[in-house]
Short mmCIF file of C-alpha atoms in Angstrom, two decimals:
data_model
loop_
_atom_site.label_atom_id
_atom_site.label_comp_id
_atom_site.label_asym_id
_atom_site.label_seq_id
_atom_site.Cartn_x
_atom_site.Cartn_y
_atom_site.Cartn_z
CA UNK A 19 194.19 102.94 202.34
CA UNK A 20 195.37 105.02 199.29
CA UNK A 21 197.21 108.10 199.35
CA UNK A 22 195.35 110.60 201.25
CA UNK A 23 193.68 113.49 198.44
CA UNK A 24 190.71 115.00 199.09
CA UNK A 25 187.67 113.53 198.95
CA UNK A 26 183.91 112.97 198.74
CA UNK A 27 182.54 110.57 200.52
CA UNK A 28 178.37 109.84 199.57
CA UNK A 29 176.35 107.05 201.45
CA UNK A 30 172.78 106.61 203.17
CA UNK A 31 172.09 106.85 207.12
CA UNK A 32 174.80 104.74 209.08
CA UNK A 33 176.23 103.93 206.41
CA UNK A 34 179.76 104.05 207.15
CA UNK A 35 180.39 108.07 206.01
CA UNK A 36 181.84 109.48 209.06
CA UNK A 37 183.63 106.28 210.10
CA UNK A 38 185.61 106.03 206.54
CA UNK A 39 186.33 109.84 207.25
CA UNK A 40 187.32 109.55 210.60
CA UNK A 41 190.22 106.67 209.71
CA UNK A 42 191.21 108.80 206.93
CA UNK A 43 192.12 111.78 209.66
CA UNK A 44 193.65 108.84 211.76
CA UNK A 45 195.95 107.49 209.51
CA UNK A 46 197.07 111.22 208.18
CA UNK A 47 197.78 111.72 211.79
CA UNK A 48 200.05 108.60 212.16
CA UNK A 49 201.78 109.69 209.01
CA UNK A 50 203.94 112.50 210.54
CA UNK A 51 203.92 114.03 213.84
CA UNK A 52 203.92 117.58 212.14
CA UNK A 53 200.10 116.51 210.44
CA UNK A 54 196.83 118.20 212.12
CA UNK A 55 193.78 117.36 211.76
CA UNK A 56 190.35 119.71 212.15
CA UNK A 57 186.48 118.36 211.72
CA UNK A 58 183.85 120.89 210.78
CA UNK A 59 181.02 119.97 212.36
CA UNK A 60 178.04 122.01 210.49
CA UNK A 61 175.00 120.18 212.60
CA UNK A 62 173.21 121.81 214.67
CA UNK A 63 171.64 121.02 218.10
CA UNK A 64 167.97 122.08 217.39
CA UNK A 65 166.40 119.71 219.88
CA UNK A 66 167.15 117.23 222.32
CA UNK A 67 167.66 114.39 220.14
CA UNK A 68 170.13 116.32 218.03
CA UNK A 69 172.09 117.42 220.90
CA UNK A 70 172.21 113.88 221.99
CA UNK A 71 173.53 112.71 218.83
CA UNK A 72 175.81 115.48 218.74
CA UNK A 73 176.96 114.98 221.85
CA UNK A 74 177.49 110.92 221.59
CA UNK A 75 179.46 111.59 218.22
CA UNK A 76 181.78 113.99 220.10
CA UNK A 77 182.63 111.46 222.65
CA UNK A 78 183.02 108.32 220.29
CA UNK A 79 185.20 110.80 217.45
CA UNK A 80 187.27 111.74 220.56
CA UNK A 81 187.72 107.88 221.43
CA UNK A 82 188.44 106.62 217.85
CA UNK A 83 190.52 110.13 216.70
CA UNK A 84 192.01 111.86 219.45
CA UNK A 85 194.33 114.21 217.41
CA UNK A 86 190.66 115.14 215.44
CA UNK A 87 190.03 119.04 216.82
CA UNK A 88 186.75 120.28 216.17
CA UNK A 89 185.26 123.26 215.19
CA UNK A 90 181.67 124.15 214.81
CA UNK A 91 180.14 126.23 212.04
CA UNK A 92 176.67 125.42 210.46
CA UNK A 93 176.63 128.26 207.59
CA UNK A 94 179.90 129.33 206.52
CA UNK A 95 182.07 126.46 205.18
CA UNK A 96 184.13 128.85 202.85
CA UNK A 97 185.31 131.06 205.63
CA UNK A 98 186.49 127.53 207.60
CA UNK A 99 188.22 126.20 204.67
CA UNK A 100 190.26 129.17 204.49
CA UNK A 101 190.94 129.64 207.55
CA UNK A 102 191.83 125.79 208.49
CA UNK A 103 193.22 124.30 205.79
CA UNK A 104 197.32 124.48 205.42
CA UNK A 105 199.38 122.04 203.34
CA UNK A 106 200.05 119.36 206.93
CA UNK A 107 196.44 119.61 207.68
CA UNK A 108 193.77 117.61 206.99
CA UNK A 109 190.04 118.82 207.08
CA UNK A 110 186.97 116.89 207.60
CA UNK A 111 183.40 117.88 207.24
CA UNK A 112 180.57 116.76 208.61
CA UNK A 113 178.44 117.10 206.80
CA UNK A 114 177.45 118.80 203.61
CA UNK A 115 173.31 117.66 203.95
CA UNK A 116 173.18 119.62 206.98
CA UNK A 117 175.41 122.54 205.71
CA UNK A 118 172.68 122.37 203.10
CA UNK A 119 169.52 122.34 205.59
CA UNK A 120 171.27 125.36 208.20
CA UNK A 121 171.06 127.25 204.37
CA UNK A 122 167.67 126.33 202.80
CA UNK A 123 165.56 125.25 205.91
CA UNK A 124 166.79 127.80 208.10
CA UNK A 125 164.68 128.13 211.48
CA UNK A 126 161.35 130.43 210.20
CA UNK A 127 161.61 129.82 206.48
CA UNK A 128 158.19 128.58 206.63
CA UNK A 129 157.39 131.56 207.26
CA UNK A 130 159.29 133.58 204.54
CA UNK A 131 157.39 135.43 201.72
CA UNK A 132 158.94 135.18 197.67
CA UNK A 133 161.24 137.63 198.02
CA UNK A 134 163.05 136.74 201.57
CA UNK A 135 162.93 133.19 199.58
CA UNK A 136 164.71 134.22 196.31
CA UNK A 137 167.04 136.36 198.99
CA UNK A 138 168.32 133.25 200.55
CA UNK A 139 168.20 131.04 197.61
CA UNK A 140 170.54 133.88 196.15
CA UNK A 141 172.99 134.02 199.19
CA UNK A 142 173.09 129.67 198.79
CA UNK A 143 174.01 130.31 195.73
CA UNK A 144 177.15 132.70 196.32
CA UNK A 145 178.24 130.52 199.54
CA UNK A 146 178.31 127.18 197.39
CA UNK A 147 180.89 128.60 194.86
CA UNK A 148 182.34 130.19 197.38
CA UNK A 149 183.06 127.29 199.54
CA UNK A 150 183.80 125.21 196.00
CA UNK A 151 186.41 127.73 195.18
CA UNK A 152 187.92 127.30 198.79
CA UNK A 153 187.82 123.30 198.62
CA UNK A 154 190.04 123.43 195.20
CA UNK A 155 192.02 126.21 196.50
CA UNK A 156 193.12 124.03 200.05
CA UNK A 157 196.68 123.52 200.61
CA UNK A 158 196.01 119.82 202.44
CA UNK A 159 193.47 117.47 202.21
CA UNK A 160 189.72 117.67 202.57
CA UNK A 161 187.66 115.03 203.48
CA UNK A 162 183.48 115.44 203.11
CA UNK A 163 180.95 113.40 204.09
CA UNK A 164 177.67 113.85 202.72
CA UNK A 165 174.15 112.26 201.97
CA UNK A 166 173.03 110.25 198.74
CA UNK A 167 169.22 110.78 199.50
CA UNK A 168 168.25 110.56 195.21
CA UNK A 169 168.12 107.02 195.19
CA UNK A 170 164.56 106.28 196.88
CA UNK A 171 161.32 106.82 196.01
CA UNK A 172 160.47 110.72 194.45
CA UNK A 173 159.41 113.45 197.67
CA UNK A 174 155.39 114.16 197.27
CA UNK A 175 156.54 117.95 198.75
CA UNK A 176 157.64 120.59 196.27
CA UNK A 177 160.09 121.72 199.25
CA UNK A 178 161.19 118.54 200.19
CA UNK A 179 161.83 117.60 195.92
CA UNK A 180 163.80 121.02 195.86
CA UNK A 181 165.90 119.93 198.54
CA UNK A 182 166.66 116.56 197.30
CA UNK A 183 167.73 118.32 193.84
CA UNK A 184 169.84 121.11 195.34
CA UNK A 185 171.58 117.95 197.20
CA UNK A 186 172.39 115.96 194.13
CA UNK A 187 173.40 119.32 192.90
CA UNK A 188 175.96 120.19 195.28
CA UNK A 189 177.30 116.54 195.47
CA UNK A 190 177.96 116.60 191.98
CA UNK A 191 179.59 120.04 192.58
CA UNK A 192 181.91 118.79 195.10
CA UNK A 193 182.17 115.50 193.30
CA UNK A 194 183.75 117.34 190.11
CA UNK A 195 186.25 119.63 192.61
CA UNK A 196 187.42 116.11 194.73
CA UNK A 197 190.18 113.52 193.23
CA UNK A 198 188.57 110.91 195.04
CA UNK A 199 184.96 110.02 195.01
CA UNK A 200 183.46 107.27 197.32
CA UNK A 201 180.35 105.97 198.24
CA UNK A 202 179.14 103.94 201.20
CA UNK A 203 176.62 100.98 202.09
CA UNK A 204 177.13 98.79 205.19
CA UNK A 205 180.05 100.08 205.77
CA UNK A 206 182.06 98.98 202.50
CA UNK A 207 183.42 101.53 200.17
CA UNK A 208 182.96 101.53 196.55
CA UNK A 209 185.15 103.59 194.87
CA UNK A 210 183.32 105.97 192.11
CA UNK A 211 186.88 107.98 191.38
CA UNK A 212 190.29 107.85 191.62
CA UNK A 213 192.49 110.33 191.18
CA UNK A 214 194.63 110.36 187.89
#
């Protein structure tokens, strides 16, 4: 692997995402004993099945990564940046779709009128710059992992169409703020950017 610089790391459903993340953190950690290395997690365990998963990924990241500390927060990735990052540590989150969802899908949004909706769309808005603005501003390294959901066939759903947008939005965001873009199928990477 190349030097470590942040990155952006796209890809469908077991596609490889975390795993490429997760050996990033490893070797950063093998690199000097004074690295760290934090994962923000933003799922969150709505249901059985997601705690499950949540739970499975816990114990397999702590088997594969066991320098990788953890820390949980669904909605405000700015604040974690900040407060994480520092020049010998590496940050890894997990993942930017479902940072995405906890913000536009919250739990009752179906049941939101026009205003409550432009209210959150609003507050999106402010935390996506804002957590932009912390990812260029990071001392060390920051590894995301994120979906590429544009690539199939188009949503019948107005909400489910706005979603997919606001995604390809925000991964072109982050795309544009990371020196290193790549994107996953079967597990291979294909490099989309290098740094200069």
């Amino acid at each position: 692997m190349s030097a470590i610089v942040s990155e952006l790391i796209l890809g469908g459903q077991k596609s490889g995402k975390s795993r490429r993340a997760e050996l990033i953190a490893r070797d950063w950690l093998a690199q000097s004993p004074d690295h760290g290395a934090v994962l923000i997690a933003t799922g969150q365990a709505c249901d059985d099945e997601m705690r499950g998963r949540i739970a499975r990924h816990q114990r397999e990241r702590a088997e594969r990564v066991p320098g990788l500390a953890t820390l949980e927060e669904p909605r405000d990735l700015a604040a974690a940046l900040r407060e994480r990052s520092r020049e010998q540590t590496l940050i890894v989150v997990d993942c930017l779709t479902l940072w995405l969802t906890n913000w536009t899908m919250p739990a009752g949004a179906q049941d939101m009128d026009a205003p409550q909706r432009e209210a959150l769309a609003q507050a999106w808005a402010a935390q996506c710059q804002d957590a932009i603005a912390a990812l260029q501003d990071a001392p060390g390294p920051v590894v995301l992992v994120g979906n590429e959901i544009g690539l199939g066939v188009i949503p019948l759903g107005r909400e489910v169409r706005a979603f997919v947008d606001a995604l390809g939005v925000l991964n072109q965001c982050v795309a544009a703020a990371c020196p290193r873009v790549t994107l996953m199928a079967a597990g291979l990477p294909l490099t989309l950017k290098e740094p200069r």
